[in-house]
Amino acid sequence: MVEPDRISVVVDQDLESIMPGYMANRQNDLLQISKALQSGDFNSIQTIGHRMKGSGAGYGLVEVSDIGREMEVAAKVQNGDDIAKLAERLESYLQRIDIVYKEL
Amino acid sequence: MTSQDHILVVDDDPDICTLVGDFLEKNGFKVSVAMDGKGLQDVLSNSTIDLIVLDLMLPDEDGLVLCRNLRSRSNIPVVILSAKGGEMDRIIGLEMGADDYLPKPFHPRELLARVKSVLRRSRAQPEDSLESEQNACYRFAGWTLDVPTRQLYSPSGDKIFLSGGEFSLIMVFLNHPNRVLPRDQLLTFAHGREIEPFDRTIDMQVSRLRRRLQDDPKSPSLIKTVRSVGYVFSARVERGDPIS
């Protein structure tokens, strides 16, 4: 039974050994985004967004790719408000996600 | 796939290197990783590589230039894996000599399938045939193509530049003269991939190649259009020893 605020995501079981590292790297992204936002370093945020966009769906996390895509755009136009909202969305997603590994 | 094909993954994102490297290793490949153009050259100097998975946006070099340079001096198949996923990006990537192009984000199983497919096709051509093809000089309608140097000479002796895609395409025509080649077959022969709906890659390349060969597009004499089918290279082709 999945709790109402939890998000269950099915991921290829071949990725099970590398998923914890990927999730930890996204937590690190949140820290880097927060620091970069404070210093106005939009280039770094654009790079983080670009990489999240490219890798998220490959790891089975389409939402990470979607957030990354929007983050990259927001950083390009230096929209700090949107970046802060997207960082909150990523944090919430990472807190609520339950990964189920299956043979795909 | 033969036992332990060696794949080189070139990408500046450690998460992509981990994902692709781990997935390919789990499926029986040996994998090396490079984070930039210099790393790629280092691995190539020290290892025998069977296929390269190449990102285009690298910190020190443009992946497209790397791809073109690789193609001019080796036959190692290249699969581009890039966030640049637009139609023109894919066309340019293939014209620079890539064997396949997969946009990010991607599913690792699709990448695995494409890697296997490209390896299979790259081995479909016998090595001795490839060897002799690559040490030849073709003459047709006054034109000369010296394969080892990839140099095309016009009937008046002018050197004509060919892109990687144009070179691949003219090689297909020169090896299949006076035969109707369907567009999908041309794409498979020239680039090792299957045609997709609305794919105009071949038509654009034929158009460019006609310009290089000074072939009137309204009434071409060398590369003739076979309506709704493809193209035929209409010339007597002679193969001899290379100029160089």
CSV table of C-alpha atoms in Angstrom, one decimal, chain A residues 46-92:
chain,number,residue,atom,x,y,z
A,46,GLN,CA,22.4,25.8,-16.1
A,47,THR,CA,25.0,23.0,-16.2
A,48,ILE,CA,23.3,21.2,-13.3
A,49,GLY,CA,20.0,21.5,-15.0
A,50,HIS,CA,21.4,20.3,-18.3
A,51,ARG,CA,23.0,17.2,-16.7
A,52,MET,CA,19.8,16.4,-14.8
A,53,LYS,CA,17.8,16.7,-18.1
A,54,GLY,CA,20.2,14.3,-19.8
A,55,SER,CA,20.5,11.7,-17.1
A,56,GLY,CA,17.2,11.6,-15.2
A,57,ALA,CA,15.1,9.5,-17.5
A,58,GLY,CA,18.0,7.2,-18.2
A,59,TYR,CA,17.9,6.3,-14.5
A,60,GLY,CA,14.2,5.8,-14.8
A,61,LEU,CA,13.4,9.2,-13.2
A,62,VAL,CA,11.5,11.2,-15.9
A,63,GLU,CA,10.6,13.9,-13.3
A,64,VAL,CA,14.3,14.6,-12.8
A,65,SER,CA,14.8,15.1,-16.5
A,66,ASP,CA,11.7,17.4,-16.6
A,67,ILE,CA,12.9,19.5,-13.7
A,68,GLY,CA,16.4,19.7,-15.2
A,69,ARG,CA,15.0,20.9,-18.5
A,70,GLU,CA,13.0,23.6,-16.8
A,71,MET,CA,16.0,24.5,-14.5
A,72,GLU,CA,18.3,24.9,-17.6
A,73,VAL,CA,15.8,27.3,-19.2
A,74,ALA,CA,15.3,29.3,-16.0
A,75,ALA,CA,19.1,29.6,-15.5
A,76,LYS,CA,19.5,30.7,-19.1
A,77,VAL,CA,17.2,33.7,-18.5
A,78,GLN,CA,18.5,34.1,-14.9
A,79,ASN,CA,15.1,33.6,-13.3
A,80,GLY,CA,15.9,33.1,-9.7
A,81,ASP,CA,12.3,32.6,-8.6
A,82,ASP,CA,11.7,29.8,-11.0
A,83,ILE,CA,15.0,28.2,-10.0
A,84,ALA,CA,14.0,28.3,-6.3
A,85,LYS,CA,10.6,26.7,-7.1
A,86,LEU,CA,12.2,24.0,-9.2
A,87,ALA,CA,14.7,23.2,-6.4
A,88,GLU,CA,11.8,22.8,-4.0
A,89,ARG,CA,10.1,20.6,-6.5
A,90,LEU,CA,13.2,18.4,-6.8
A,91,GLU,CA,13.6,18.3,-3.0
A,92,SER,CA,10.0,17.2,-2.5
